Every structure is written in C-alpha cells, then in structure tokens.
C-alpha cells in the first residue's frame, strides 16, 4: 500500500466528505445516537468544504491518498478555537493565540492501523509549529477509547478541560488533550 499525504485540493472534497462520514460512523458507533450517524450526508459536508476552502488561508486540510482507493484519511488543523465555557484568561488573545488545534482527523475504517493517522498527525503538528504555535490542543469524546489511546501514544495528554455538547438531544462529553510543540512540531517538555 502506497500512501501519499498532501494538502487537500478541490478535487479531493468529495473523497474527504466520504472519509469523514465513514470515520464518524465507525469511531462514534455507540457513543452518539445512531440515527444521527445514519443521517449524516457526505454531500452536505462537501458543500460546506467547497464554500469554506477559498477562505481557509490559516487552516490546513491534509489528505491521505492511496492510488487505488482515493482519499483514505483527512485531517484539519488551524488556530485554537476557544470555548467560552472552558477557556478563560485575563489577557485575551495572548494565551490562546499561541495554541494551534487539530480540529479533525478521520480515516476510512479499512485503513486504520496502517500508520496513516500518525502520519497525518505528524504533518499537522509540523505545520502548526512552523506557524509559530507553541502547543496543540484537540477535543476527543470522553468514551472514545481508541481515539484517546491514539492521542496518548502520540504524546498528547488530557489537560483537565471538559465540555459537553448535545448531539441529536443526547449529551456527548469531551475531554481536551494538549501538548507543547517545539519549532519542528515535536513534543517539547
């Protein structure tokens, strides 16, 4: 299997949308309402991506492409998006602006466990560090054991922040993971 990781282009959007929906349905089965997962439509997400792509200068969309299978993985990174219920600081912008965020990372289920997620995460952290972010944060479902183990192994740790969102009327709890970055995107002490 030969995987190429590169920045997403307009021609990748439909494959990214399919990958995201397949990834959600696989990762969140039993963690989110099944009717919500079943109702997700790739064409709606693809339309949102197409509309936002021209304005995405401070965001990175990476795709993992396998020659015969097309897009098999996708990650999305950019500046940290503060949560008003979780993030508080006396000097707005100073503390939060130094953080980047992995907004999303999804793989098509048959491609899990082949190192593609690690490669996407590594490329995302390098990109954030190159733009001056001193650290990276991400949110993961509290009960997503596989996802949390993946981030634990990558050197991210829960930082104590938690939040809950309603998905189709069901509370879904998340924990925030974080790690400091050095100039090359590697974890720093």
PDB file of C-alpha atoms in Angstrom:
ATOM      1  CA  UNK A   1       0.000   0.000   0.000  1.00  0.00           C
ATOM      2  CA  UNK A   2       1.486   3.349  -1.050  1.00  0.00           C
ATOM      3  CA  UNK A   3       0.031   6.373   0.713  1.00  0.00           C
ATOM      4  CA  UNK A   4       0.646   9.979  -0.314  1.00  0.00           C
ATOM      5  CA  UNK A   5      -0.066  12.750   2.202  1.00  0.00           C
ATOM      6  CA  UNK A   6      -0.615  16.182   0.722  1.00  0.00           C
ATOM      7  CA  UNK A   7      -2.686  19.308   1.087  1.00  0.00           C
ATOM      8  CA  UNK A   8      -6.313  18.876   0.095  1.00  0.00           C
ATOM      9  CA  UNK A   9      -7.363  20.292  -3.250  1.00  0.00           C
ATOM     10  CA  UNK A  10     -10.817  20.983  -4.633  1.00  0.00           C
ATOM     11  CA  UNK A  11     -10.793  17.637  -6.455  1.00  0.00           C
ATOM     12  CA  UNK A  12     -10.410  15.840  -3.093  1.00  0.00           C
ATOM     13  CA  UNK A  13     -13.507  17.299  -1.428  1.00  0.00           C
ATOM     14  CA  UNK A  14     -15.971  14.514  -2.261  1.00  0.00           C
ATOM     15  CA  UNK A  15     -13.482  11.877  -1.074  1.00  0.00           C
ATOM     16  CA  UNK A  16     -12.825  13.856   2.118  1.00  0.00           C
ATOM     17  CA  UNK A  17     -16.557  14.091   2.806  1.00  0.00           C
ATOM     18  CA  UNK A  18     -16.979  10.314   2.383  1.00  0.00           C
ATOM     19  CA  UNK A  19     -13.933   9.689   4.594  1.00  0.00           C
ATOM     20  CA  UNK A  20     -15.237  11.990   7.325  1.00  0.00           C
ATOM     21  CA  UNK A  21     -18.694  10.375   7.376  1.00  0.00           C
ATOM     22  CA  UNK A  22     -17.271   6.822   7.328  1.00  0.00           C
ATOM     23  CA  UNK A  23     -14.843   7.834  10.086  1.00  0.00           C
ATOM     24  CA  UNK A  24     -17.606   9.317  12.259  1.00  0.00           C
ATOM     25  CA  UNK A  25     -19.866   6.308  11.811  1.00  0.00           C
ATOM     26  CA  UNK A  26     -17.055   3.951  12.764  1.00  0.00           C
ATOM     27  CA  UNK A  27     -15.491   5.922  15.627  1.00  0.00           C
ATOM     28  CA  UNK A  28     -18.705   7.086  17.257  1.00  0.00           C
ATOM     29  CA  UNK A  29     -20.910   3.994  16.962  1.00  0.00           C
ATOM     30  CA  UNK A  30     -22.421   3.530  20.400  1.00  0.00           C
ATOM     31  CA  UNK A  31     -21.110   6.930  21.549  1.00  0.00           C
ATOM     32  CA  UNK A  32     -23.581   9.105  19.633  1.00  0.00           C
ATOM     33  CA  UNK A  33     -27.191   8.500  18.640  1.00  0.00           C
ATOM     34  CA  UNK A  34     -27.223   6.010  15.758  1.00  0.00           C
ATOM     35  CA  UNK A  35     -29.999   7.891  13.951  1.00  0.00           C
ATOM     36  CA  UNK A  36     -27.748  10.970  13.896  1.00  0.00           C
ATOM     37  CA  UNK A  37     -24.838   8.983  12.442  1.00  0.00           C
ATOM     38  CA  UNK A  38     -27.081   7.288   9.882  1.00  0.00           C
ATOM     39  CA  UNK A  39     -28.479  10.666   8.835  1.00  0.00           C
ATOM     40  CA  UNK A  40     -25.100  12.222   8.039  1.00  0.00           C
ATOM     41  CA  UNK A  41     -24.833  13.102   4.361  1.00  0.00           C
ATOM     42  CA  UNK A  42     -21.433  13.459   2.681  1.00  0.00           C
ATOM     43  CA  UNK A  43     -22.779  15.840   0.042  1.00  0.00           C
ATOM     44  CA  UNK A  44     -23.750  18.372   2.732  1.00  0.00           C
ATOM     45  CA  UNK A  45     -20.290  18.298   4.284  1.00  0.00           C
ATOM     46  CA  UNK A  46     -18.724  18.529   0.813  1.00  0.00           C
ATOM     47  CA  UNK A  47     -20.775  21.669   0.102  1.00  0.00           C
ATOM     48  CA  UNK A  48     -19.544  23.254   3.358  1.00  0.00           C
ATOM     49  CA  UNK A  49     -15.939  22.431   2.462  1.00  0.00           C
ATOM     50  CA  UNK A  50     -16.324  23.902  -1.036  1.00  0.00           C
ATOM     51  CA  UNK A  51     -17.785  27.107   0.394  1.00  0.00           C
ATOM     52  CA  UNK A  52     -15.044  27.474   3.009  1.00  0.00           C
ATOM     53  CA  UNK A  53     -11.975  26.430   1.026  1.00  0.00           C
ATOM     54  CA  UNK A  54     -11.275  29.839  -0.555  1.00  0.00           C
ATOM     55  CA  UNK A  55     -11.239  31.481   2.904  1.00  0.00           C
ATOM     56  CA  UNK A  56      -9.086  28.818   4.571  1.00  0.00           C
ATOM     57  CA  UNK A  57      -5.666  30.543   4.451  1.00  0.00           C
ATOM     58  CA  UNK A  58      -4.963  29.940   8.162  1.00  0.00           C
ATOM     59  CA  UNK A  59      -6.228  26.347   8.066  1.00  0.00           C
ATOM     60  CA  UNK A  60      -4.584  23.171   6.853  1.00  0.00           C
ATOM     61  CA  UNK A  61      -6.564  20.398   5.238  1.00  0.00           C
ATOM     62  CA  UNK A  62      -4.432  17.306   4.609  1.00  0.00           C
ATOM     63  CA  UNK A  63      -5.481  14.197   2.752  1.00  0.00           C
ATOM     64  CA  UNK A  64      -4.003  10.739   2.690  1.00  0.00           C
ATOM     65  CA  UNK A  65      -4.494   9.214  -0.736  1.00  0.00           C
ATOM     66  CA  UNK A  66      -3.987   5.608  -1.744  1.00  0.00           C
ATOM     67  CA  UNK A  67      -3.607   5.086  -5.510  1.00  0.00           C
ATOM     68  CA  UNK A  68      -6.411   2.547  -5.910  1.00  0.00           C
ATOM     69  CA  UNK A  69      -8.715   3.715  -3.095  1.00  0.00           C
ATOM     70  CA  UNK A  70      -8.571   7.511  -3.414  1.00  0.00           C
ATOM     71  CA  UNK A  71      -8.852   9.575  -0.235  1.00  0.00           C
ATOM     72  CA  UNK A  72      -8.445   7.302   2.794  1.00  0.00           C
ATOM     73  CA  UNK A  73      -7.680   9.861   5.511  1.00  0.00           C
ATOM     74  CA  UNK A  74      -8.208  13.530   6.314  1.00  0.00           C
ATOM     75  CA  UNK A  75      -7.015  15.958   8.939  1.00  0.00           C
ATOM     76  CA  UNK A  76      -7.877  19.574   9.566  1.00  0.00           C
ATOM     77  CA  UNK A  77      -5.783  21.965  11.685  1.00  0.00           C
ATOM     78  CA  UNK A  78      -5.575  25.650  12.450  1.00  0.00           C
ATOM     79  CA  UNK A  79      -5.619  28.177  15.263  1.00  0.00           C
ATOM     80  CA  UNK A  80      -7.182  27.030  18.513  1.00  0.00           C
ATOM     81  CA  UNK A  81     -10.915  27.805  18.701  1.00  0.00           C
ATOM     82  CA  UNK A  82     -11.570  28.924  22.295  1.00  0.00           C
ATOM     83  CA  UNK A  83     -14.634  27.574  24.071  1.00  0.00           C
ATOM     84  CA  UNK A  84     -16.192  30.398  26.104  1.00  0.00           C
ATOM     85  CA  UNK A  85     -17.332  27.941  28.768  1.00  0.00           C
ATOM     86  CA  UNK A  86     -13.873  26.403  29.217  1.00  0.00           C
ATOM     87  CA  UNK A  87     -11.225  28.943  28.224  1.00  0.00           C
ATOM     88  CA  UNK A  88     -10.784  31.963  30.440  1.00  0.00           C
ATOM     89  CA  UNK A  89      -7.810  34.302  30.617  1.00  0.00           C
ATOM     90  CA  UNK A  90      -7.128  37.771  31.979  1.00  0.00           C
ATOM     91  CA  UNK A  91      -5.298  38.760  28.805  1.00  0.00           C
ATOM     92  CA  UNK A  92      -7.469  37.654  25.873  1.00  0.00           C
ATOM     93  CA  UNK A  93      -5.539  36.623  22.814  1.00  0.00           C
ATOM     94  CA  UNK A  94      -2.135  36.396  24.487  1.00  0.00           C
ATOM     95  CA  UNK A  95      -2.510  32.909  25.969  1.00  0.00           C
ATOM     96  CA  UNK A  96      -4.924  31.414  23.480  1.00  0.00           C
ATOM     97  CA  UNK A  97      -3.296  32.717  20.305  1.00  0.00           C
ATOM     98  CA  UNK A  98      -0.180  30.657  20.924  1.00  0.00           C
ATOM     99  CA  UNK A  99      -2.126  27.393  20.621  1.00  0.00           C
ATOM    100  CA  UNK A 100      -2.980  25.516  17.469  1.00  0.00           C
ATOM    101  CA  UNK A 101      -5.681  22.894  17.217  1.00  0.00           C
ATOM    102  CA  UNK A 102      -6.185  19.604  15.467  1.00  0.00           C
ATOM    103  CA  UNK A 103      -9.808  20.172  14.527  1.00  0.00           C
ATOM    104  CA  UNK A 104     -10.346  16.747  12.954  1.00  0.00           C
ATOM    105  CA  UNK A 105      -8.588  13.548  11.949  1.00  0.00           C
ATOM    106  CA  UNK A 106     -10.545  10.708  10.354  1.00  0.00           C
ATOM    107  CA  UNK A 107      -9.674   7.587   8.404  1.00  0.00           C
ATOM    108  CA  UNK A 108     -11.762   5.200   6.366  1.00  0.00           C
ATOM    109  CA  UNK A 109     -12.124   2.134   8.634  1.00  0.00           C
ATOM    110  CA  UNK A 110     -10.176  -0.339   6.433  1.00  0.00           C
ATOM    111  CA  UNK A 111      -7.133   1.949   6.648  1.00  0.00           C
ATOM    112  CA  UNK A 112      -6.974   2.221  10.442  1.00  0.00           C
ATOM    113  CA  UNK A 113      -3.843   0.710  11.971  1.00  0.00           C
ATOM    114  CA  UNK A 114      -1.533   1.284   8.986  1.00  0.00           C
ATOM    115  CA  UNK A 115       0.260   4.407  10.290  1.00  0.00           C
ATOM    116  CA  UNK A 116      -1.796   6.846   8.241  1.00  0.00           C
ATOM    117  CA  UNK A 117      -3.276   8.594  11.278  1.00  0.00           C
ATOM    118  CA  UNK A 118       0.201   9.020  12.794  1.00  0.00           C
ATOM    119  CA  UNK A 119       1.484  10.496   9.533  1.00  0.00           C
ATOM    120  CA  UNK A 120      -1.428  12.940   9.303  1.00  0.00           C
ATOM    121  CA  UNK A 121      -0.961  13.962  12.937  1.00  0.00           C
ATOM    122  CA  UNK A 122       2.793  14.464  12.460  1.00  0.00           C
ATOM    123  CA  UNK A 123       2.247  16.612   9.363  1.00  0.00           C
ATOM    124  CA  UNK A 124      -0.375  18.671  11.189  1.00  0.00           C
ATOM    125  CA  UNK A 125       1.843  19.290  14.217  1.00  0.00           C
ATOM    126  CA  UNK A 126       4.776  20.329  11.989  1.00  0.00           C
ATOM    127  CA  UNK A 127       2.517  22.748  10.123  1.00  0.00           C
ATOM    128  CA  UNK A 128       1.233  24.287  13.372  1.00  0.00           C
ATOM    129  CA  UNK A 129       4.768  24.658  14.764  1.00  0.00           C
ATOM    130  CA  UNK A 130       6.003  26.265  11.534  1.00  0.00           C
ATOM    131  CA  UNK A 131       3.327  28.929  12.009  1.00  0.00           C
ATOM    132  CA  UNK A 132       4.543  29.746  15.497  1.00  0.00           C
ATOM    133  CA  UNK A 133       2.052  27.790  17.591  1.00  0.00           C
ATOM    134  CA  UNK A 134       3.716  26.773  20.869  1.00  0.00           C
ATOM    135  CA  UNK A 135       1.266  23.978  21.544  1.00  0.00           C
ATOM    136  CA  UNK A 136      -1.524  21.893  20.082  1.00  0.00           C
ATOM    137  CA  UNK A 137      -4.924  21.067  21.529  1.00  0.00           C
ATOM    138  CA  UNK A 138      -7.738  18.839  20.405  1.00  0.00           C
ATOM    139  CA  UNK A 139     -11.084  17.624  21.718  1.00  0.00           C
ATOM    140  CA  UNK A 140     -11.922  13.922  21.837  1.00  0.00           C
ATOM    141  CA  UNK A 141     -15.027  12.133  23.057  1.00  0.00           C
ATOM    142  CA  UNK A 142     -14.501  11.028  26.646  1.00  0.00           C
ATOM    143  CA  UNK A 143     -15.640   7.484  25.885  1.00  0.00           C
ATOM    144  CA  UNK A 144     -13.692   7.157  22.614  1.00  0.00           C
ATOM    145  CA  UNK A 145     -11.183   4.645  23.972  1.00  0.00           C
ATOM    146  CA  UNK A 146      -9.474   4.008  20.629  1.00  0.00           C
ATOM    147  CA  UNK A 147      -9.094   7.708  19.841  1.00  0.00           C
ATOM    148  CA  UNK A 148      -7.789   8.525  23.302  1.00  0.00           C
ATOM    149  CA  UNK A 149      -5.249   5.695  23.151  1.00  0.00           C
ATOM    150  CA  UNK A 150      -4.059   7.035  19.762  1.00  0.00           C
ATOM    151  CA  UNK A 151      -3.523  10.542  21.191  1.00  0.00           C
ATOM    152  CA  UNK A 152      -1.915   9.161  24.375  1.00  0.00           C
ATOM    153  CA  UNK A 153       0.637   7.282  22.259  1.00  0.00           C
ATOM    154  CA  UNK A 154       1.304  10.459  20.249  1.00  0.00           C
ATOM    155  CA  UNK A 155       2.350  12.318  23.404  1.00  0.00           C
ATOM    156  CA  UNK A 156      -0.800  14.328  23.985  1.00  0.00           C
ATOM    157  CA  UNK A 157      -2.291  14.345  27.466  1.00  0.00           C
ATOM    158  CA  UNK A 158      -5.637  15.385  28.936  1.00  0.00           C
ATOM    159  CA  UNK A 159      -5.226  18.910  30.320  1.00  0.00           C
ATOM    160  CA  UNK A 160      -8.232  18.830  32.640  1.00  0.00           C
ATOM    161  CA  UNK A 161     -10.676  20.736  30.414  1.00  0.00           C
ATOM    162  CA  UNK A 162     -14.004  19.053  29.699  1.00  0.00           C
ATOM    163  CA  UNK A 163     -17.168  20.042  27.901  1.00  0.00           C
ATOM    164  CA  UNK A 164     -20.486  18.523  26.946  1.00  0.00           C
ATOM    165  CA  UNK A 165     -22.461  19.104  23.778  1.00  0.00           C
ATOM    166  CA  UNK A 166     -25.869  17.940  22.709  1.00  0.00           C
ATOM    167  CA  UNK A 167     -25.946  15.728  19.635  1.00  0.00           C
ATOM    168  CA  UNK A 168     -29.473  14.952  18.494  1.00  0.00           C
ATOM    169  CA  UNK A 169     -30.651  15.684  22.039  1.00  0.00           C
ATOM    170  CA  UNK A 170     -28.087  13.372  23.670  1.00  0.00           C
ATOM    171  CA  UNK A 171     -25.253  14.778  25.823  1.00  0.00           C
ATOM    172  CA  UNK A 172     -21.823  13.896  24.435  1.00  0.00           C
ATOM    173  CA  UNK A 173     -18.891  14.533  26.772  1.00  0.00           C
ATOM    174  CA  UNK A 174     -15.465  15.547  25.512  1.00  0.00           C
ATOM    175  CA  UNK A 175     -12.038  15.967  27.092  1.00  0.00           C
ATOM    176  CA  UNK A 176      -9.313  18.223  25.792  1.00  0.00           C
ATOM    177  CA  UNK A 177      -5.844  16.898  25.028  1.00  0.00           C
ATOM    178  CA  UNK A 178      -2.776  19.107  24.651  1.00  0.00           C
ATOM    179  CA  UNK A 179       0.962  19.109  24.187  1.00  0.00           C
ATOM    180  CA  UNK A 180       3.666  21.712  23.797  1.00  0.00           C
ATOM    181  CA  UNK A 181       5.448  21.915  20.438  1.00  0.00           C
ATOM    182  CA  UNK A 182       8.980  22.828  19.547  1.00  0.00           C
ATOM    183  CA  UNK A 183       9.844  24.600  16.277  1.00  0.00           C
ATOM    184  CA  UNK A 184       9.860  21.301  14.375  1.00  0.00           C
ATOM    185  CA  UNK A 185       6.457  20.214  15.663  1.00  0.00           C
ATOM    186  CA  UNK A 186       7.822  17.628  18.070  1.00  0.00           C
ATOM    187  CA  UNK A 187       6.561  17.425  21.632  1.00  0.00           C
ATOM    188  CA  UNK A 188       8.589  19.567  23.982  1.00  0.00           C
ATOM    189  CA  UNK A 189       8.921  19.406  27.738  1.00  0.00           C
TER     190      UNK A 189
END
